[in-house]
PDB file of C-alpha atoms and ligand atoms in Angstrom:
ATOM      1  CA  UNK Y   1      20.499   1.563   7.231  1.00  0.00           C
ATOM      2  CA  UNK Y   2      18.634  -0.722   4.844  1.00  0.00           C
ATOM      3  CA  UNK Y   3      21.048  -2.847   2.961  1.00  0.00           C
ATOM      4  CA  UNK Y   4      18.914  -4.037   0.119  1.00  0.00           C
ATOM      5  CA  UNK Y   5      15.993  -1.568  -0.200  1.00  0.00           C
ATOM      6  CA  UNK Y   6      13.147  -2.484  -2.525  1.00  0.00           C
ATOM      7  CA  UNK Y   7      12.149   1.166  -2.995  1.00  0.00           C
ATOM      8  CA  UNK Y   8      14.785   3.989  -2.429  1.00  0.00           C
ATOM      9  CA  UNK Y   9      13.371   7.483  -2.343  1.00  0.00           C
ATOM     10  CA  UNK Y  10      16.233   9.952  -2.935  1.00  0.00           C
ATOM     11  CA  UNK Y  11      15.893  13.778  -2.625  1.00  0.00           C
ATOM     12  CA  UNK Y  12      12.192  13.692  -3.305  1.00  0.00           C
ATOM     13  CA  UNK Y  13      10.324  17.001  -3.352  1.00  0.00           C
ATOM     14  CA  UNK Y  14       6.665  17.389  -4.310  1.00  0.00           C
ATOM     15  CA  UNK Y  15       4.924  20.742  -5.062  1.00  0.00           C
ATOM     16  CA  UNK Y  16       1.260  20.996  -5.601  1.00  0.00           C
ATOM     17  CA  UNK Y  17       0.470  24.449  -6.873  1.00  0.00           C
ATOM     18  CA  UNK Y  18       2.481  26.899  -4.707  1.00  0.00           C
ATOM     19  CA  UNK Y  19       2.566  24.448  -1.847  1.00  0.00           C
ATOM     20  CA  UNK Y  20       5.694  22.394  -1.001  1.00  0.00           C
ATOM     21  CA  UNK Y  21       4.137  19.245   0.121  1.00  0.00           C
ATOM     22  CA  UNK Y  22       7.034  16.672   0.447  1.00  0.00           C
ATOM     23  CA  UNK Y  23      10.559  18.216   1.526  1.00  0.00           C
ATOM     24  CA  UNK Y  24      13.686  16.481   0.599  1.00  0.00           C
ATOM     25  CA  UNK Y  25      12.501  12.993   1.570  1.00  0.00           C
ATOM     26  CA  UNK Y  26      15.224  10.254   1.707  1.00  0.00           C
ATOM     27  CA  UNK Y  27      13.838   6.849   2.715  1.00  0.00           C
ATOM     28  CA  UNK Y  28      14.669   3.312   1.929  1.00  0.00           C
ATOM     29  CA  UNK Y  29      11.888   0.762   2.092  1.00  0.00           C
ATOM     30  CA  UNK Y  30      13.197  -2.771   2.943  1.00  0.00           C
ATOM     31  CA  UNK Y  31      12.351  -5.688   0.781  1.00  0.00           C
ATOM     32  CA  UNK Y  32       9.635  -8.207   2.030  1.00  0.00           C
ATOM     33  CA  UNK Y  33       8.860  -6.328   5.187  1.00  0.00           C
ATOM     34  CA  UNK Y  34       5.959  -4.222   6.284  1.00  0.00           C
ATOM     35  CA  UNK Y  35       6.759  -0.443   6.532  1.00  0.00           C
ATOM     36  CA  UNK Y  36       4.207   1.961   7.895  1.00  0.00           C
ATOM     37  CA  UNK Y  37       4.089   5.599   7.385  1.00  0.00           C
ATOM     38  CA  UNK Y  38       2.575   7.334  10.330  1.00  0.00           C
ATOM     39  CA  UNK Y  39       1.979  10.959  11.148  1.00  0.00           C
ATOM     40  CA  UNK Y  40      -0.760  13.657  11.787  1.00  0.00           C
ATOM     41  CA  UNK Y  41      -3.481  14.404   9.474  1.00  0.00           C
ATOM     42  CA  UNK Y  42      -2.292  16.501   6.363  1.00  0.00           C
ATOM     43  CA  UNK Y  43       1.416  15.642   6.803  1.00  0.00           C
ATOM     44  CA  UNK Y  44       1.922  14.114   3.431  1.00  0.00           C
ATOM     45  CA  UNK Y  45       1.642  10.257   4.021  1.00  0.00           C
ATOM     46  CA  UNK Y  46      -0.758   9.636   1.182  1.00  0.00           C
ATOM     47  CA  UNK Y  47       1.108  11.886  -1.114  1.00  0.00           C
ATOM     48  CA  UNK Y  48       4.357  10.077  -0.375  1.00  0.00           C
ATOM     49  CA  UNK Y  49       2.628   6.543  -1.067  1.00  0.00           C
ATOM     50  CA  UNK Y  50       1.376   7.965  -4.368  1.00  0.00           C
ATOM     51  CA  UNK Y  51       4.780   9.003  -5.385  1.00  0.00           C
ATOM     52  CA  UNK Y  52       5.661   5.179  -5.260  1.00  0.00           C
ATOM     53  CA  UNK Y  53       3.573   4.180  -8.272  1.00  0.00           C
ATOM     54  CA  UNK Y  54       3.232   7.593  -9.885  1.00  0.00           C
ATOM     55  CA  UNK Y  55      -0.414   8.058  -8.973  1.00  0.00           C
ATOM     56  CA  UNK Y  56       0.268  11.803  -8.698  1.00  0.00           C
ATOM     57  CA  UNK Y  57       0.759  11.920 -12.596  1.00  0.00           C
ATOM     58  CA  UNK Y  58      -2.995  11.929 -12.879  1.00  0.00           C
ATOM     59  CA  UNK Y  59      -3.242  15.252 -11.017  1.00  0.00           C
ATOM     60  CA  UNK Y  60      -2.603  18.609 -12.477  1.00  0.00           C
ATOM     61  CA  UNK Y  61      -0.416  21.270 -11.012  1.00  0.00           C
ATOM     62  CA  UNK Y  62       1.892  18.739  -9.443  1.00  0.00           C
ATOM     63  CA  UNK Y  63       5.705  18.934  -9.746  1.00  0.00           C
ATOM     64  CA  UNK Y  64       7.883  15.865  -8.576  1.00  0.00           C
ATOM     65  CA  UNK Y  65      11.603  16.202  -8.186  1.00  0.00           C
ATOM     66  CA  UNK Y  66      14.130  13.626  -7.076  1.00  0.00           C
ATOM     67  CA  UNK Y  67      14.185   9.813  -7.624  1.00  0.00           C
ATOM     68  CA  UNK Y  68      12.148   7.001  -6.602  1.00  0.00           C
ATOM     69  CA  UNK Y  69      14.197   3.610  -7.414  1.00  0.00           C
ATOM     70  CA  UNK Y  70      12.096   0.549  -7.631  1.00  0.00           C
ATOM     71  CA  UNK Y  71      14.369  -2.495  -8.066  1.00  0.00           C
ATOM     72  CA  UNK Y  72      17.084   0.026  -8.789  1.00  0.00           C
ATOM     73  CA  UNK Y  73      15.107   1.647 -11.764  1.00  0.00           C
ATOM     74  CA  UNK Y  74      14.151   5.252 -11.335  1.00  0.00           C
ATOM     75  CA  UNK Y  75      10.405   5.351 -12.009  1.00  0.00           C
ATOM     76  CA  UNK Y  76      10.560   9.088 -12.755  1.00  0.00           C
ATOM     77  CA  UNK Y  77      13.051   8.676 -15.500  1.00  0.00           C
ATOM     78  CA  UNK Y  78      11.589  10.046 -18.633  1.00  0.00           C
ATOM     79  CA  UNK Y  79      12.027   6.676 -20.357  1.00  0.00           C
ATOM     80  CA  UNK Y  80      10.369   4.728 -17.536  1.00  0.00           C
ATOM     81  CA  UNK Y  81       6.975   3.016 -18.620  1.00  0.00           C
ATOM     82  CA  UNK Y  82       4.176   3.645 -16.140  1.00  0.00           C
ATOM     83  CA  UNK Y  83       2.336   0.494 -17.019  1.00  0.00           C
ATOM     84  CA  UNK Y  84       5.483  -1.613 -16.207  1.00  0.00           C
ATOM     85  CA  UNK Y  85       5.940   0.003 -12.996  1.00  0.00           C
ATOM     86  CA  UNK Y  86       2.221  -0.161 -11.893  1.00  0.00           C
ATOM     87  CA  UNK Y  87       2.189  -4.047 -12.674  1.00  0.00           C
ATOM     88  CA  UNK Y  88       4.670  -4.291  -9.810  1.00  0.00           C
ATOM     89  CA  UNK Y  89       2.325  -2.803  -7.317  1.00  0.00           C
ATOM     90  CA  UNK Y  90      -1.136  -3.671  -5.872  1.00  0.00           C
ATOM     91  CA  UNK Y  91      -2.930  -0.739  -4.394  1.00  0.00           C
ATOM     92  CA  UNK Y  92      -5.413  -0.901  -1.604  1.00  0.00           C
ATOM     93  CA  UNK Y  93      -7.305   2.227  -0.913  1.00  0.00           C
ATOM     94  CA  UNK Y  94      -9.241   3.526   2.185  1.00  0.00           C
ATOM     95  CA  UNK Y  95     -12.631   2.071   0.809  1.00  0.00           C
ATOM     96  CA  UNK Y  96     -12.779  -0.989  -1.432  1.00  0.00           C
ATOM     97  CA  UNK Y  97     -13.605  -0.478  -4.992  1.00  0.00           C
ATOM     98  CA  UNK Y  98     -14.792  -3.661  -6.495  1.00  0.00           C
ATOM     99  CA  UNK Y  99     -15.185  -3.427 -10.356  1.00  0.00           C
ATOM    100  CA  UNK Y 100     -18.986  -3.504 -11.413  1.00  0.00           C
ATOM    101  CA  UNK Y 101     -18.732  -7.241 -12.339  1.00  0.00           C
ATOM    102  CA  UNK Y 102     -18.938 -10.620 -10.563  1.00  0.00           C
ATOM    103  CA  UNK Y 103     -16.485 -11.979  -8.030  1.00  0.00           C
ATOM    104  CA  UNK Y 104     -14.668 -14.199 -10.433  1.00  0.00           C
ATOM    105  CA  UNK Y 105     -14.229 -11.656 -13.060  1.00  0.00           C
ATOM    106  CA  UNK Y 106     -12.910  -9.082 -10.504  1.00  0.00           C
ATOM    107  CA  UNK Y 107      -9.973 -11.283  -9.790  1.00  0.00           C
ATOM    108  CA  UNK Y 108      -9.505 -12.383 -13.440  1.00  0.00           C
ATOM    109  CA  UNK Y 109      -9.624  -8.779 -14.713  1.00  0.00           C
ATOM    110  CA  UNK Y 110      -5.858  -7.868 -14.588  1.00  0.00           C
ATOM    111  CA  UNK Y 111      -4.804 -11.250 -16.173  1.00  0.00           C
ATOM    112  CA  UNK Y 112      -7.323 -10.631 -19.054  1.00  0.00           C
ATOM    113  CA  UNK Y 113      -5.962  -7.186 -19.653  1.00  0.00           C
ATOM    114  CA  UNK Y 114      -2.466  -8.807 -19.995  1.00  0.00           C
ATOM    115  CA  UNK Y 115      -3.921 -11.220 -22.480  1.00  0.00           C
ATOM    116  CA  UNK Y 116      -4.542 -14.309 -20.383  1.00  0.00           C
ATOM    117  CA  UNK Y 117      -7.984 -15.651 -21.658  1.00  0.00           C
ATOM    118  CA  UNK Y 118      -7.571 -19.344 -20.916  1.00  0.00           C
ATOM    119  CA  UNK Y 119     -10.465 -20.463 -18.771  1.00  0.00           C
ATOM    120  CA  UNK Y 120      -8.472 -23.351 -17.185  1.00  0.00           C
ATOM    121  CA  UNK Y 121      -5.568 -21.045 -16.329  1.00  0.00           C
ATOM    122  CA  UNK Y 122      -7.984 -18.322 -14.988  1.00  0.00           C
ATOM    123  CA  UNK Y 123      -9.941 -20.781 -12.815  1.00  0.00           C
ATOM    124  CA  UNK Y 124      -6.505 -21.725 -11.102  1.00  0.00           C
ATOM    125  CA  UNK Y 125      -5.535 -18.098 -10.585  1.00  0.00           C
ATOM    126  CA  UNK Y 126      -8.946 -16.935  -9.338  1.00  0.00           C
ATOM    127  CA  UNK Y 127      -9.012 -19.761  -6.611  1.00  0.00           C
ATOM    128  CA  UNK Y 128      -5.342 -19.332  -5.588  1.00  0.00           C
ATOM    129  CA  UNK Y 129      -5.836 -15.673  -5.118  1.00  0.00           C
ATOM    130  CA  UNK Y 130      -9.121 -15.845  -3.211  1.00  0.00           C
ATOM    131  CA  UNK Y 131      -7.531 -18.565  -1.096  1.00  0.00           C
ATOM    132  CA  UNK Y 132      -4.562 -16.254  -0.408  1.00  0.00           C
ATOM    133  CA  UNK Y 133      -6.697 -13.642   0.981  1.00  0.00           C
ATOM    134  CA  UNK Y 134      -8.783 -16.101   2.934  1.00  0.00           C
ATOM    135  CA  UNK Y 135     -11.986 -15.469   0.862  1.00  0.00           C
ATOM    136  CA  UNK Y 136     -12.411 -18.602  -1.024  1.00  0.00           C
ATOM    137  CA  UNK Y 137     -14.469 -20.607   1.439  1.00  0.00           C
ATOM    138  CA  UNK Y 138     -16.878 -17.755   1.817  1.00  0.00           C
ATOM    139  CA  UNK Y 139     -17.409 -16.983  -2.011  1.00  0.00           C
ATOM    140  CA  UNK Y 140     -16.694 -20.392  -3.724  1.00  0.00           C
ATOM    141  CA  UNK Y 141     -20.371 -21.030  -4.395  1.00  0.00           C
ATOM    142  CA  UNK Y 142     -21.220 -17.574  -5.673  1.00  0.00           C
ATOM    143  CA  UNK Y 143     -18.329 -16.705  -7.841  1.00  0.00           C
ATOM    144  CA  UNK Y 144     -20.763 -15.407 -10.488  1.00  0.00           C
ATOM    145  CA  UNK Y 145     -22.714 -13.016  -8.178  1.00  0.00           C
ATOM    146  CA  UNK Y 146     -21.915  -9.280  -8.258  1.00  0.00           C
ATOM    147  CA  UNK Y 147     -18.960  -8.278  -6.038  1.00  0.00           C
ATOM    148  CA  UNK Y 148     -20.819  -5.431  -4.728  1.00  0.00           C
ATOM    149  CA  UNK Y 149     -23.057  -7.798  -2.767  1.00  0.00           C
ATOM    150  CA  UNK Y 150     -20.178  -8.708  -0.574  1.00  0.00           C
ATOM    151  CA  UNK Y 151     -19.694  -7.176   2.808  1.00  0.00           C
ATOM    152  CA  UNK Y 152     -17.295  -4.116   2.939  1.00  0.00           C
ATOM    153  CA  UNK Y 153     -14.627  -6.417   4.579  1.00  0.00           C
ATOM    154  CA  UNK Y 154     -15.068  -9.030   1.856  1.00  0.00           C
ATOM    155  CA  UNK Y 155     -14.812  -6.480  -0.756  1.00  0.00           C
ATOM    156  CA  UNK Y 156     -11.483  -5.213   0.731  1.00  0.00           C
ATOM    157  CA  UNK Y 157     -10.148  -8.799   0.729  1.00  0.00           C
ATOM    158  CA  UNK Y 158     -11.492  -9.162  -2.943  1.00  0.00           C
ATOM    159  CA  UNK Y 159      -9.693  -6.076  -4.012  1.00  0.00           C
ATOM    160  CA  UNK Y 160      -6.524  -7.377  -2.452  1.00  0.00           C
ATOM    161  CA  UNK Y 161      -6.971 -10.655  -4.288  1.00  0.00           C
ATOM    162  CA  UNK Y 162      -7.410  -8.762  -7.492  1.00  0.00           C
ATOM    163  CA  UNK Y 163      -4.298  -6.868  -7.006  1.00  0.00           C
ATOM    164  CA  UNK Y 164      -2.312  -9.934  -6.118  1.00  0.00           C
ATOM    165  CA  UNK Y 165      -3.486 -11.838  -9.309  1.00  0.00           C
ATOM    166  CA  UNK Y 166      -1.358  -9.534 -11.427  1.00  0.00           C
ATOM    167  CA  UNK Y 167       1.550 -10.863  -9.385  1.00  0.00           C
ATOM    168  CA  UNK Y 168       2.959  -7.568  -8.159  1.00  0.00           C
ATOM    169  CA  UNK Y 169       6.127  -7.344  -5.914  1.00  0.00           C
ATOM    170  CA  UNK Y 170       4.782  -4.554  -3.701  1.00  0.00           C
ATOM    171  CA  UNK Y 171       1.585  -3.792  -1.828  1.00  0.00           C
ATOM    172  CA  UNK Y 172       0.741  -0.172  -1.148  1.00  0.00           C
ATOM    173  CA  UNK Y 173      -2.029   0.403   1.458  1.00  0.00           C
ATOM    174  CA  UNK Y 174      -3.625   3.789   1.973  1.00  0.00           C
ATOM    175  CA  UNK Y 175      -5.401   3.377   5.433  1.00  0.00           C
ATOM    176  CA  UNK Y 176      -6.857   0.072   4.035  1.00  0.00           C
ATOM    177  CA  UNK Y 177      -8.850  -0.784   7.216  1.00  0.00           C
ATOM    178  CA  UNK Y 178     -10.259   2.547   7.876  1.00  0.00           C
ATOM    179  CA  UNK Y 179     -13.643   1.706   6.541  1.00  0.00           C
ATOM    180  CA  UNK Y 180     -13.825  -1.739   8.066  1.00  0.00           C
ATOM    181  CA  UNK Y 181     -15.255  -3.206  11.286  1.00  0.00           C
ATOM    182  CA  UNK Y 182     -12.760  -4.758  14.026  1.00  0.00           C
ATOM    183  CA  UNK Y 183     -13.215  -8.381  12.640  1.00  0.00           C
ATOM    184  CA  UNK Y 184     -12.315  -7.503   9.042  1.00  0.00           C
ATOM    185  CA  UNK Y 185      -9.552  -5.157  10.235  1.00  0.00           C
ATOM    186  CA  UNK Y 186      -8.090  -8.149  12.161  1.00  0.00           C
ATOM    187  CA  UNK Y 187      -8.480 -10.189   8.970  1.00  0.00           C
ATOM    188  CA  UNK Y 188      -6.556  -7.754   6.962  1.00  0.00           C
ATOM    189  CA  UNK Y 189      -3.828  -7.269   9.415  1.00  0.00           C
ATOM    190  CA  UNK Y 190      -3.279 -10.904   9.695  1.00  0.00           C
ATOM    191  CA  UNK Y 191      -3.110 -11.110   5.789  1.00  0.00           C
ATOM    192  CA  UNK Y 192      -0.293  -8.538   5.830  1.00  0.00           C
ATOM    193  CA  UNK Y 193       1.577 -10.515   8.140  1.00  0.00           C
ATOM    194  CA  UNK Y 194       1.266 -13.627   5.991  1.00  0.00           C
ATOM    195  CA  UNK Y 195       1.920 -11.766   2.765  1.00  0.00           C
ATOM    196  CA  UNK Y 196       5.156 -10.093   3.842  1.00  0.00           C
ATOM    197  CA  UNK Y 197       6.924 -13.397   3.213  1.00  0.00           C
ATOM    198  CA  UNK Y 198       6.451 -12.824  -0.506  1.00  0.00           C
ATOM    199  CA  UNK Y 199       5.747  -9.003  -0.816  1.00  0.00           C
ATOM    200  CA  UNK Y 200       7.065  -5.720   0.207  1.00  0.00           C
ATOM    201  CA  UNK Y 201       4.318  -3.943   2.040  1.00  0.00           C
ATOM    202  CA  UNK Y 202       3.935  -0.096   2.587  1.00  0.00           C
ATOM    203  CA  UNK Y 203       1.033   1.062   4.684  1.00  0.00           C
ATOM    204  CA  UNK Y 204      -0.207   4.534   5.663  1.00  0.00           C
ATOM    205  CA  UNK Y 205      -2.006   4.245   9.044  1.00  0.00           C
ATOM    206  CA  UNK Y 206      -3.440   6.523  11.556  1.00  0.00           C
ATOM    207  CA  UNK Y 207      -3.603   3.685  14.173  1.00  0.00           C
ATOM    208  CA  UNK Y 208      -0.511   3.510  16.212  1.00  0.00           C
ATOM    209  CA  UNK Y 209      -1.539   0.160  17.517  1.00  0.00           C
ATOM    210  CA  UNK Y 210      -1.973  -1.175  14.082  1.00  0.00           C
ATOM    211  CA  UNK Y 211       1.515   0.041  13.108  1.00  0.00           C
ATOM    212  CA  UNK Y 212       2.748  -1.696  16.071  1.00  0.00           C
ATOM    213  CA  UNK Y 213       0.907  -5.059  15.317  1.00  0.00           C
ATOM    214  CA  UNK Y 214       1.754  -5.299  11.519  1.00  0.00           C
ATOM    215  CA  UNK Y 215       4.899  -3.302  10.897  1.00  0.00           C
ATOM    216  CA  UNK Y 216       8.607  -4.210  10.984  1.00  0.00           C
ATOM    217  CA  UNK Y 217       9.576  -0.555  10.149  1.00  0.00           C
ATOM    218  CA  UNK Y 218       8.024   2.784  10.844  1.00  0.00           C
ATOM    219  CA  UNK Y 219       8.672   6.197   9.118  1.00  0.00           C
ATOM    220  CA  UNK Y 220       7.278   9.232  11.046  1.00  0.00           C
ATOM    221  CA  UNK Y 221       6.206  11.957   8.764  1.00  0.00           C
ATOM    222  CA  UNK Y 222       5.614  15.506   9.905  1.00  0.00           C
ATOM    223  CA  UNK Y 223       4.747  18.505   7.753  1.00  0.00           C
ATOM    224  CA  UNK Y 224       6.075  17.053   4.630  1.00  0.00           C
ATOM    225  CA  UNK Y 225       9.441  15.677   6.022  1.00  0.00           C
ATOM    226  CA  UNK Y 226      10.578  12.120   7.305  1.00  0.00           C
ATOM    227  CA  UNK Y 227      11.445  12.876  10.923  1.00  0.00           C
ATOM    228  CA  UNK Y 228      12.467   9.546  11.982  1.00  0.00           C
ATOM    229  CA  UNK Y 229      12.665   6.045  10.243  1.00  0.00           C
ATOM    230  CA  UNK Y 230      13.641   2.691  12.052  1.00  0.00           C
ATOM    231  CA  UNK Y 231      12.426  -0.581  13.345  1.00  0.00           C
ATOM    232  CA  UNK Y 232       8.933  -0.420  14.875  1.00  0.00           C
ATOM    233  CA  UNK Y 233       9.889  -1.062  18.503  1.00  0.00           C
ATOM    234  CA  UNK Y 234      12.667   1.647  18.454  1.00  0.00           C
ATOM    235  CA  UNK Y 235      10.340   4.433  16.802  1.00  0.00           C
ATOM    236  CA  UNK Y 236       7.393   3.558  19.006  1.00  0.00           C
ATOM    237  CA  UNK Y 237       9.108   2.780  22.334  1.00  0.00           C
ATOM    238  CA  UNK Y 238      12.459   4.558  22.141  1.00  0.00           C
ATOM    239  CA  UNK Y 239      12.151   7.383  19.594  1.00  0.00           C
ATOM    240  CA  UNK Y 240      15.179   9.443  18.986  1.00  0.00           C
ATOM    241  CA  UNK Y 241      13.434  12.705  17.870  1.00  0.00           C
ATOM    242  CA  UNK Y 242      11.378  14.810  20.200  1.00  0.00           C
ATOM    243  CA  UNK Y 243       8.581  15.260  17.516  1.00  0.00           C
ATOM    244  CA  UNK Y 244       8.239  11.538  17.170  1.00  0.00           C
ATOM    245  CA  UNK Y 245       8.082  11.155  21.040  1.00  0.00           C
ATOM    246  CA  UNK Y 246       5.378  13.753  21.260  1.00  0.00           C
ATOM    247  CA  UNK Y 247       3.394  12.198  18.506  1.00  0.00           C
ATOM    248  CA  UNK Y 248       3.684   8.642  19.882  1.00  0.00           C
ATOM    249  CA  UNK Y 249       2.652   9.819  23.385  1.00  0.00           C
ATOM    250  CA  UNK Y 250      -0.405  11.213  21.631  1.00  0.00           C
ATOM    251  CA  UNK Y 251       0.433  14.863  22.050  1.00  0.00           C
ATOM    252  CA  UNK Y 252      -0.275  15.514  18.384  1.00  0.00           C
ATOM    253  CA  UNK Y 253      -2.724  13.729  16.191  1.00  0.00           C
TER     254      UNK Y 253
HETATM  255  N1  ATP E 301      -4.607  17.451  -5.224  1.00  0.00           N
HETATM  256  C1  ATP E 301      -4.293  18.228  -4.263  1.00  0.00           C
HETATM  257  N2  ATP E 301      -4.378  19.582  -4.334  1.00  0.00           N
HETATM  258  C2  ATP E 301      -3.955  20.420  -3.374  1.00  0.00           C
HETATM  259  N3  ATP E 301      -3.340  20.094  -2.246  1.00  0.00           N
HETATM  260  C3  ATP E 301      -3.307  18.793  -1.939  1.00  0.00           C
HETATM  261  C4  ATP E 301      -3.637  17.784  -2.926  1.00  0.00           C
HETATM  262  N4  ATP E 301      -3.383  16.556  -2.499  1.00  0.00           N
HETATM  263  C5  ATP E 301      -2.841  16.769  -1.212  1.00  0.00           C
HETATM  264  N5  ATP E 301      -2.747  17.993  -0.957  1.00  0.00           N
HETATM  265  C6  ATP E 301      -2.256  18.657   0.354  1.00  0.00           C
HETATM  266  O1  ATP E 301      -1.069  18.014   0.661  1.00  0.00           O
HETATM  267  C7  ATP E 301      -1.013  17.883   1.886  1.00  0.00           C
HETATM  268  C8  ATP E 301      -0.770  16.475   2.391  1.00  0.00           C
HETATM  269  O2  ATP E 301      -1.887  15.569   2.043  1.00  0.00           O
HETATM  270  P1  ATP E 301      -1.889  14.197   2.299  1.00  0.00           P
HETATM  271  O3  ATP E 301      -3.212  13.620   1.876  1.00  0.00           O
HETATM  272  O4  ATP E 301      -0.733  13.522   1.608  1.00  0.00           O
HETATM  273  O5  ATP E 301      -1.698  14.075   3.793  1.00  0.00           O
HETATM  274  P2  ATP E 301      -2.017  12.763   4.879  1.00  0.00           P
HETATM  275  O6  ATP E 301      -0.762  12.840   5.829  1.00  0.00           O
HETATM  276  O7  ATP E 301      -2.141  11.416   3.961  1.00  0.00           O
HETATM  277  O8  ATP E 301      -3.191  13.180   5.558  1.00  0.00           O
HETATM  278  P3  ATP E 301      -4.458  12.330   6.080  1.00  0.00           P
HETATM  279  O9  ATP E 301      -3.889  11.474   7.168  1.00  0.00           O
HETATM  280  O10 ATP E 301      -5.420  13.360   6.763  1.00  0.00           O
HETATM  281  O11 ATP E 301      -5.112  11.556   5.017  1.00  0.00           O
HETATM  282  C9  ATP E 301      -2.199  18.552   2.600  1.00  0.00           C
HETATM  283  O12 ATP E 301      -1.878  19.748   3.021  1.00  0.00           O
HETATM  284  C10 ATP E 301      -3.225  18.323   1.471  1.00  0.00           C
HETATM  285  O13 ATP E 301      -4.081  19.493   1.606  1.00  0.00           O
END
């Protein structure tokens, strides 16, 4: 039981075409903690993550039923504003997608969209956010060079800095280290551990060891249902459900 969830998912059902992809999901995501969603390929983890910032809106043939409350506001209420909802969330995908512009402009992008054009203010914001993702020292002398020239690991940290620069409350990561080498993976994992003081973080991961290293809570998803949710050690070391037990022992994956 989470006393003050940041995100509360209630009776959520998602259909894509004829397929019932998410089945009556009830899940409370705790505030300022790392929650990982684990489960076998195709079980619905990414779809569940996408419901949290209405990313499924862009897909045709999708029906979403139920509620997703963020800070108590149902983001599926017909009156809810998608821009306002998305401003609360930074999204990290499997591969980094830097914008086709220089490093500085990537980080300043979101602020400019929201009307902040002051060079002095943007300089401060760009430096702060690059420092927050431990990238400043590596790029401070080449802020005007194209972001695509960075290594993949640096690009992923840049994308995180770009997301953080719009001051979100929540970070959603869809297997954000799957394209990274072990050193860059470690850097991102350490960042999540630092950032959880300020942000609520939800991660989809295939890597059970990663879930164990970074998460406070774990939700096990299987065939579109939440089978078990609880503190990391409990779910991984002492699961209540047989399906979870089988999965964490490596019988399914
Ligand atoms: N746009 C779509 N059209 C049709 N089916 C879809 C679509 N997106 C997802 N699905 C289906 O929904 C189910 C859940 O997919 P999802 O990507 O959420 O699973 P996942 O657990 O994240 O898988 P993986 O770990 O392999 O990334 C799958 O059967 C998938 O084929």
